[in-house]
XYZ file of C-alpha atoms in Angstrom:
132
model
C -31.027 24.515 44.674
C -29.790 20.914 43.928
C -29.951 21.075 40.274
C -26.853 23.466 39.995
C -24.285 20.829 40.846
C -21.268 20.741 38.455
C -19.619 17.732 37.108
C -16.705 16.490 39.188
C -13.352 18.010 38.120
C -11.166 15.390 36.700
C -7.455 15.035 37.680
C -5.105 15.950 34.885
C -2.902 13.224 33.555
C -4.943 10.219 35.148
C -6.472 9.380 31.916
C -4.456 8.667 28.667
C -0.945 8.899 30.348
C 0.779 6.252 28.169
C 0.021 5.981 24.459
C -0.061 2.379 22.921
C 2.595 1.900 20.276
C 0.646 1.124 17.019
C 2.560 -1.358 14.836
C 0.920 -1.513 11.547
C 1.833 -4.185 8.916
C 1.043 -3.754 5.343
C 1.968 -6.181 2.242
C 1.895 -5.485 -1.423
C 1.550 -8.676 -3.199
C 3.264 -8.598 -6.551
C 2.910 -12.297 -7.690
C 1.370 -12.094 -10.972
C 3.652 -9.342 -12.611
C 6.766 -11.133 -11.190
C 5.748 -14.536 -12.456
C 5.435 -13.005 -15.972
C 8.834 -11.281 -15.516
C 7.433 -7.736 -16.295
C 8.418 -6.505 -12.786
C 11.456 -6.560 -10.288
C 10.438 -6.736 -6.717
C 14.029 -5.561 -5.516
C 13.574 -2.491 -7.737
C 10.223 -1.926 -6.194
C 11.619 -2.243 -2.575
C 14.329 0.361 -3.266
C 11.777 2.642 -4.790
C 9.746 2.617 -1.565
C 12.815 2.989 0.555
C 13.509 6.184 -1.379
C 10.081 7.610 -1.549
C 8.282 6.980 1.767
C 8.304 10.208 3.580
C 8.378 10.302 7.389
C 7.686 13.755 8.850
C 7.550 15.411 5.301
C 11.118 14.106 4.395
C 12.216 11.155 2.131
C 15.082 8.871 2.947
C 13.998 9.543 6.879
C 12.766 5.906 7.590
C 15.344 5.365 10.566
C 13.940 2.552 12.937
C 10.174 3.663 12.482
C 9.407 1.921 9.308
C 10.991 -1.267 7.945
C 10.694 -2.575 4.497
C 11.109 -6.470 3.988
C 11.081 -8.282 0.748
C 9.683 -12.025 0.685
C 9.914 -13.525 -2.706
C 7.325 -11.534 -4.565
C 5.866 -9.731 -1.747
C 6.885 -6.493 -0.155
C 6.077 -6.122 3.538
C 6.116 -2.843 5.620
C 6.034 -2.454 9.241
C 5.500 1.023 10.750
C 5.767 1.883 14.378
C 4.270 5.450 13.515
C 0.801 6.097 12.141
C 1.084 4.937 8.482
C -1.699 5.107 5.791
C -2.386 2.091 3.693
C -3.713 4.585 1.034
C -0.237 6.011 0.870
C 1.161 2.718 -0.037
C -1.402 2.391 -2.922
C -0.454 5.949 -4.103
C 3.323 5.045 -4.168
C 2.647 1.593 -5.808
C 0.599 3.428 -8.642
C 3.516 6.026 -8.914
C 6.014 3.074 -9.428
C 3.779 1.415 -11.991
C 3.481 4.661 -13.917
C 7.261 5.215 -13.746
C 7.806 1.884 -15.274
C 5.044 2.039 -17.705
C 3.180 -0.862 -16.212
C 0.038 1.304 -15.254
C -1.765 0.244 -18.398
C -1.645 -3.199 -17.507
C -1.709 -3.519 -13.775
C -4.014 -2.234 -10.920
C -3.564 -2.185 -7.276
C -6.425 -3.825 -5.593
C -7.145 -4.393 -1.850
C -6.903 -8.014 -0.975
C -7.790 -7.657 2.777
C -7.390 -5.047 5.581
C -3.524 -4.971 5.279
C -2.856 -6.229 1.900
C -2.741 -4.862 -1.455
C -2.525 -7.022 -4.506
C -1.232 -6.168 -8.215
C -3.865 -7.629 -10.730
C -4.117 -7.399 -14.477
C -7.140 -5.542 -15.984
C -9.842 -7.949 -16.924
C -10.057 -7.183 -20.936
C -13.058 -8.385 -22.427
C -12.781 -9.522 -25.954
C -16.293 -11.051 -26.315
C -17.513 -8.008 -28.813
C -14.554 -8.418 -31.043
C -15.188 -12.387 -31.335
C -18.767 -11.757 -32.143
C -18.230 -9.181 -34.831
C -15.551 -11.758 -36.478
C -18.152 -14.455 -36.737
C -20.589 -12.385 -39.036
């Protein structure tokens, strides 16, 4: 019977021989807190250098990950798979360490940028009560 044909055998190694190098670039914009003088970008950069883990080890960046500071922005370039969410986690950890977590939040600005913003505090209710 003709219906018992098997799919043609694929040659091993013909597909997916070379992997594309994925270079991911992420940016953390610290403009607001730096302008107000409550945060030091150089300090944040050294924190990232110490805390980013590669293959489960800190201080293992090598040439895989480069961290560059530009005025009030920190840019991270990774040649290895690197998660943007991990950067958010580390940024929040830094804010907590420096007692800034109560005033600042980490917001995604676009696909590869996080921005540090202040919480929007509404004082409307207090003002209304003061009028009475």
